[in-house]
Short mmCIF file of N, CA and C in Angstrom, two decimals:
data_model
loop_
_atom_site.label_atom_id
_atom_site.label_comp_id
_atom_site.label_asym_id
_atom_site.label_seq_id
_atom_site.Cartn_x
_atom_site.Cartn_y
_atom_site.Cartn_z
N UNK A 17 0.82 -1.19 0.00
CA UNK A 17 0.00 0.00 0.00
C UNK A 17 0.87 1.27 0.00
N UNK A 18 1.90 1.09 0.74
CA UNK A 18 2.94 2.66 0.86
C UNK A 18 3.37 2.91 -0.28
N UNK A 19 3.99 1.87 -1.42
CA UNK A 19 4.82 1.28 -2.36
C UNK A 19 3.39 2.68 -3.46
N UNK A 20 2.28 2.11 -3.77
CA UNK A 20 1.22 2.41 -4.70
C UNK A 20 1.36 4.04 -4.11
N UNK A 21 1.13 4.15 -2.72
CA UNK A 21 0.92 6.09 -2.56
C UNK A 21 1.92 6.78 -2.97
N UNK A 22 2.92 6.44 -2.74
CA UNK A 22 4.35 6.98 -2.91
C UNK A 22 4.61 7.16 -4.41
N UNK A 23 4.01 6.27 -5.40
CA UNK A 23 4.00 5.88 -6.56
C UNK A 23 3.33 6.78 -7.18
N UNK A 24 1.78 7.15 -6.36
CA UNK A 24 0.78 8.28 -7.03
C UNK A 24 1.30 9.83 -6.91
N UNK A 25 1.93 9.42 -5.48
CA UNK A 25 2.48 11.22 -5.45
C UNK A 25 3.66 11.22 -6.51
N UNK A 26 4.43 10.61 -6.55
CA UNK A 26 5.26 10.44 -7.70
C UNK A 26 4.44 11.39 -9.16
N UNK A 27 3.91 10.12 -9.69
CA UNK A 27 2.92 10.89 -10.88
C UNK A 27 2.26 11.93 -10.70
N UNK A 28 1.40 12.31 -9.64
CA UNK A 28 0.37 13.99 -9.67
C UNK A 28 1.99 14.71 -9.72
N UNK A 29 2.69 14.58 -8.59
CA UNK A 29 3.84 15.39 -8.85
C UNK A 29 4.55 15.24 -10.15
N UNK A 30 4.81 14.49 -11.38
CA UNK A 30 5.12 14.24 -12.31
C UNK A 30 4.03 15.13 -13.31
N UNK A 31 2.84 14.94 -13.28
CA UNK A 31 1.96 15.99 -14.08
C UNK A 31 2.27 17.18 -14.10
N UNK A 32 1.97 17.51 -12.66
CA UNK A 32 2.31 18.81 -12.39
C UNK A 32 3.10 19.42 -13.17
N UNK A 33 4.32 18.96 -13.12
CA UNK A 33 5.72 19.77 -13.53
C UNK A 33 5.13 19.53 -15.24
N UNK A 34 4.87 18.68 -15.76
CA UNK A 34 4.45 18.90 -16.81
C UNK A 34 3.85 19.95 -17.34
N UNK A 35 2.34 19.85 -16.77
CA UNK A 35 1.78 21.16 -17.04
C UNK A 35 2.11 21.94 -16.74
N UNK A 36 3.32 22.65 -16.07
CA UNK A 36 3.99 23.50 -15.72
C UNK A 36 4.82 24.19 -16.92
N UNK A 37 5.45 22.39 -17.55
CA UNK A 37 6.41 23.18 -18.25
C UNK A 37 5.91 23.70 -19.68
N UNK A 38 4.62 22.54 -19.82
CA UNK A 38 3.96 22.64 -20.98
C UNK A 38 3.67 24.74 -21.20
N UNK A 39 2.89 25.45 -19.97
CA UNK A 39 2.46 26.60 -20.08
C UNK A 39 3.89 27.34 -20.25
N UNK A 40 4.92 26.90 -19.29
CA UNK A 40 6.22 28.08 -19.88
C UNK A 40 6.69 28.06 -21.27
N UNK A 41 6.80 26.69 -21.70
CA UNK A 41 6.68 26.88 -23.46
C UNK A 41 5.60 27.67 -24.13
N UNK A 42 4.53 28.15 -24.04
CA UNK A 42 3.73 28.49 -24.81
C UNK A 42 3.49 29.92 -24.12
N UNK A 43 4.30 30.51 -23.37
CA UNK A 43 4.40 31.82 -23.00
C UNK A 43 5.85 32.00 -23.87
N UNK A 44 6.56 31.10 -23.75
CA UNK A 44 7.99 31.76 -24.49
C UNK A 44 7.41 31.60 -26.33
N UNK A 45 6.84 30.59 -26.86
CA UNK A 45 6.66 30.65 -28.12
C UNK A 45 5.54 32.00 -28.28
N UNK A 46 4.66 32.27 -27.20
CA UNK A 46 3.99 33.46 -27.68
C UNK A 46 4.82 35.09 -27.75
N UNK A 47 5.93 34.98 -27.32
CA UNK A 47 6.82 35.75 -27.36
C UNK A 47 7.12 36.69 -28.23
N UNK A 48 7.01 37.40 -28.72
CA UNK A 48 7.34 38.21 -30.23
C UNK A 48 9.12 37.89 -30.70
N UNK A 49 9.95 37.68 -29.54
CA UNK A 49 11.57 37.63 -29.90
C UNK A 49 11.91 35.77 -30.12
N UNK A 50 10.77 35.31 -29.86
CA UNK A 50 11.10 33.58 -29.54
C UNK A 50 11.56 33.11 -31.01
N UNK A 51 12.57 32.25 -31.01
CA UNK A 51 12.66 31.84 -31.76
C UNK A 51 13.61 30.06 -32.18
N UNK A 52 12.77 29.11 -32.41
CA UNK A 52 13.49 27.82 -31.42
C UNK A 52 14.58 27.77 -32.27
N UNK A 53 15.03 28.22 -33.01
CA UNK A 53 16.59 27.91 -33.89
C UNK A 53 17.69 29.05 -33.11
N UNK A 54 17.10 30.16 -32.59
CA UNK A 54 18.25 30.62 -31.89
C UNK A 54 17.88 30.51 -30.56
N UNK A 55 16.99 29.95 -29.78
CA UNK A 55 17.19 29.06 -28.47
C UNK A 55 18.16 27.73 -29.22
N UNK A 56 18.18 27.05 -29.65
CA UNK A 56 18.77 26.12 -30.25
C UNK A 56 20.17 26.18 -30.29
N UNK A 57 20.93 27.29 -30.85
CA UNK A 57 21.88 27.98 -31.22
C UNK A 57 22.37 28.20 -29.88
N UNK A 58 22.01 29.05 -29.17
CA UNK A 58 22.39 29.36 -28.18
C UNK A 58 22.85 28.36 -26.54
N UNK A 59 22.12 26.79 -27.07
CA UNK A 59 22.77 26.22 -26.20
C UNK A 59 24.19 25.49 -26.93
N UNK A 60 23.46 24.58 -28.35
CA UNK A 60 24.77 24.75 -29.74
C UNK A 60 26.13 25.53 -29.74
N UNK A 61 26.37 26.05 -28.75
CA UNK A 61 27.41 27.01 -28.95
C UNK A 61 28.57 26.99 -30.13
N UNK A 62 29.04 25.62 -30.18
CA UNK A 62 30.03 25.61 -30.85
C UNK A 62 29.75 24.52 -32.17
N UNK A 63 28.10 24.54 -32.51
CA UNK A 63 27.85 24.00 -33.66
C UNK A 63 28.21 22.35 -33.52
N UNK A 64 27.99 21.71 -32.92
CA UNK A 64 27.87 20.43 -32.82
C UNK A 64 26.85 19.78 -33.57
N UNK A 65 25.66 20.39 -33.75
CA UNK A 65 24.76 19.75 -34.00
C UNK A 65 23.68 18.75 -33.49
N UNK A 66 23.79 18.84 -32.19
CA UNK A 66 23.57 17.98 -31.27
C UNK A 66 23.41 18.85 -29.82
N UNK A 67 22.33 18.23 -29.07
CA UNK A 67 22.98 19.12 -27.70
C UNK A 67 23.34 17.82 -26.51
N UNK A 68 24.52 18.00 -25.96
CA UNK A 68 24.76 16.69 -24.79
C UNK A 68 25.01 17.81 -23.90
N UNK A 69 25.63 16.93 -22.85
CA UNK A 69 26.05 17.42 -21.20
C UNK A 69 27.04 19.00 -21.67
N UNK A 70 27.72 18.38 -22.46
CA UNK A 70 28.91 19.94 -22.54
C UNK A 70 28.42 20.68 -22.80
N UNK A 71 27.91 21.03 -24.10
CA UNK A 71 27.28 22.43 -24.08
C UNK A 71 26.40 23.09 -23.40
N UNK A 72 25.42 21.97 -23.00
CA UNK A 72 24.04 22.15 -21.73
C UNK A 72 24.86 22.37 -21.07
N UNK A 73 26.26 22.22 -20.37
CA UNK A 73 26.98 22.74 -19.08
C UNK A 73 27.57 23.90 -19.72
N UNK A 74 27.88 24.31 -20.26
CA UNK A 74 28.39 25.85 -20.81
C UNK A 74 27.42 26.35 -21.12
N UNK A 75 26.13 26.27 -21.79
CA UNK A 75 25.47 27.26 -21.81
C UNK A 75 24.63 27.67 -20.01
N UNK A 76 24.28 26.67 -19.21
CA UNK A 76 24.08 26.86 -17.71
C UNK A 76 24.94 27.75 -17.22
N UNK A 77 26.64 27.21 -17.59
CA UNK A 77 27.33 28.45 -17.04
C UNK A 77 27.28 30.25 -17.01
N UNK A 78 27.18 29.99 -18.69
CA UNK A 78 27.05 31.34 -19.64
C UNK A 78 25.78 32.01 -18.52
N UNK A 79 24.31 31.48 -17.58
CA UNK A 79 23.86 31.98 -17.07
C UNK A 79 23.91 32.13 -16.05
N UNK A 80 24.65 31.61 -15.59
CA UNK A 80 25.25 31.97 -13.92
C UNK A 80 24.70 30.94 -13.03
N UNK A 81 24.38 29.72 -13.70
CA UNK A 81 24.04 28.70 -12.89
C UNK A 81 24.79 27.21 -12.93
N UNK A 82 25.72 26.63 -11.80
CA UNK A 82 26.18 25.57 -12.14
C UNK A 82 25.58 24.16 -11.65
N UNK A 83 25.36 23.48 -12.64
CA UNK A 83 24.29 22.35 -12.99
C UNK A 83 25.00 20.89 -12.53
N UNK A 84 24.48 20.68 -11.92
CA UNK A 84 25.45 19.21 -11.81
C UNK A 84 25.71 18.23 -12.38
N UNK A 85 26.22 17.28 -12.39
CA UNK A 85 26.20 16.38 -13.80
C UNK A 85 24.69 15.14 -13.65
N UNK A 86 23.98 15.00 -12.66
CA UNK A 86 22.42 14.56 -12.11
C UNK A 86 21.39 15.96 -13.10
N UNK A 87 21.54 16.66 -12.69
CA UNK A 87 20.71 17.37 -13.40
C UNK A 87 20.92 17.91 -15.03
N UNK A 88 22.22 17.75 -15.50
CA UNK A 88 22.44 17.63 -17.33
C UNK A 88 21.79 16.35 -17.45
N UNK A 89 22.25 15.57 -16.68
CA UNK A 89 21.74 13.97 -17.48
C UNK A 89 20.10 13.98 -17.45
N UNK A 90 18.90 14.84 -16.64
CA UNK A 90 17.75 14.54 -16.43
C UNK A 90 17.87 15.44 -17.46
N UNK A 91 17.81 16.53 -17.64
CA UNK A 91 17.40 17.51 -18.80
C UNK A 91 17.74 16.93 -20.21
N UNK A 92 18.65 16.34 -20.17
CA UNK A 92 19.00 15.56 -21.89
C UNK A 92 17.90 13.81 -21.96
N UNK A 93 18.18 13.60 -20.54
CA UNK A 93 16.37 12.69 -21.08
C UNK A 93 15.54 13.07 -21.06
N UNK A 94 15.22 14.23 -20.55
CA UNK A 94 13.96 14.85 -20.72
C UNK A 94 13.93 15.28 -22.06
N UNK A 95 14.61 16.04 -22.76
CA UNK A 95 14.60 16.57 -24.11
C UNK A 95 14.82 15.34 -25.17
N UNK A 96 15.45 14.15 -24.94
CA UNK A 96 15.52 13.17 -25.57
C UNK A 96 13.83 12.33 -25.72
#
């Protein structure tokens, strides 16, 4: 029984952040400056073509936030 609650808060808490992130996308695409090839670009830094841990860790830096290597790896499965 603990195993199943723990499991549900898991998921509502898993929605959540969803619909969370779902509305911050569609405030940034309603944006007049948005544009996903230079969001794109801008984590791309050095034209890879690809985005992994390095550049997602240099562009985090570039904002003044340092990311740990737990949280590059969730954001690249998340975007994967």
């Amino acid at each position: 029984m603990r195993v199943e609650k723990a499991l549900t808060q898991l998921l509502v808490r898993e929605v959540k952040f969803h619909l969370k992130l779902e509305n911050l996308k569609r405030n940034f695409e309603s944006s007049y400056d948005y544009s996903l090839q230079i969001a794109y670009k801008s984590i791309d830094d050095w034209n890879y073509g690809y985005i992994d841990h390095k550049n997602l860790r240099r562009f985090f830096r570039s904002m003044g936030y340092l990311a740990s290597k737990e949280e590059l790896i969730s954001i690249i499965r998340r975007i994967d």
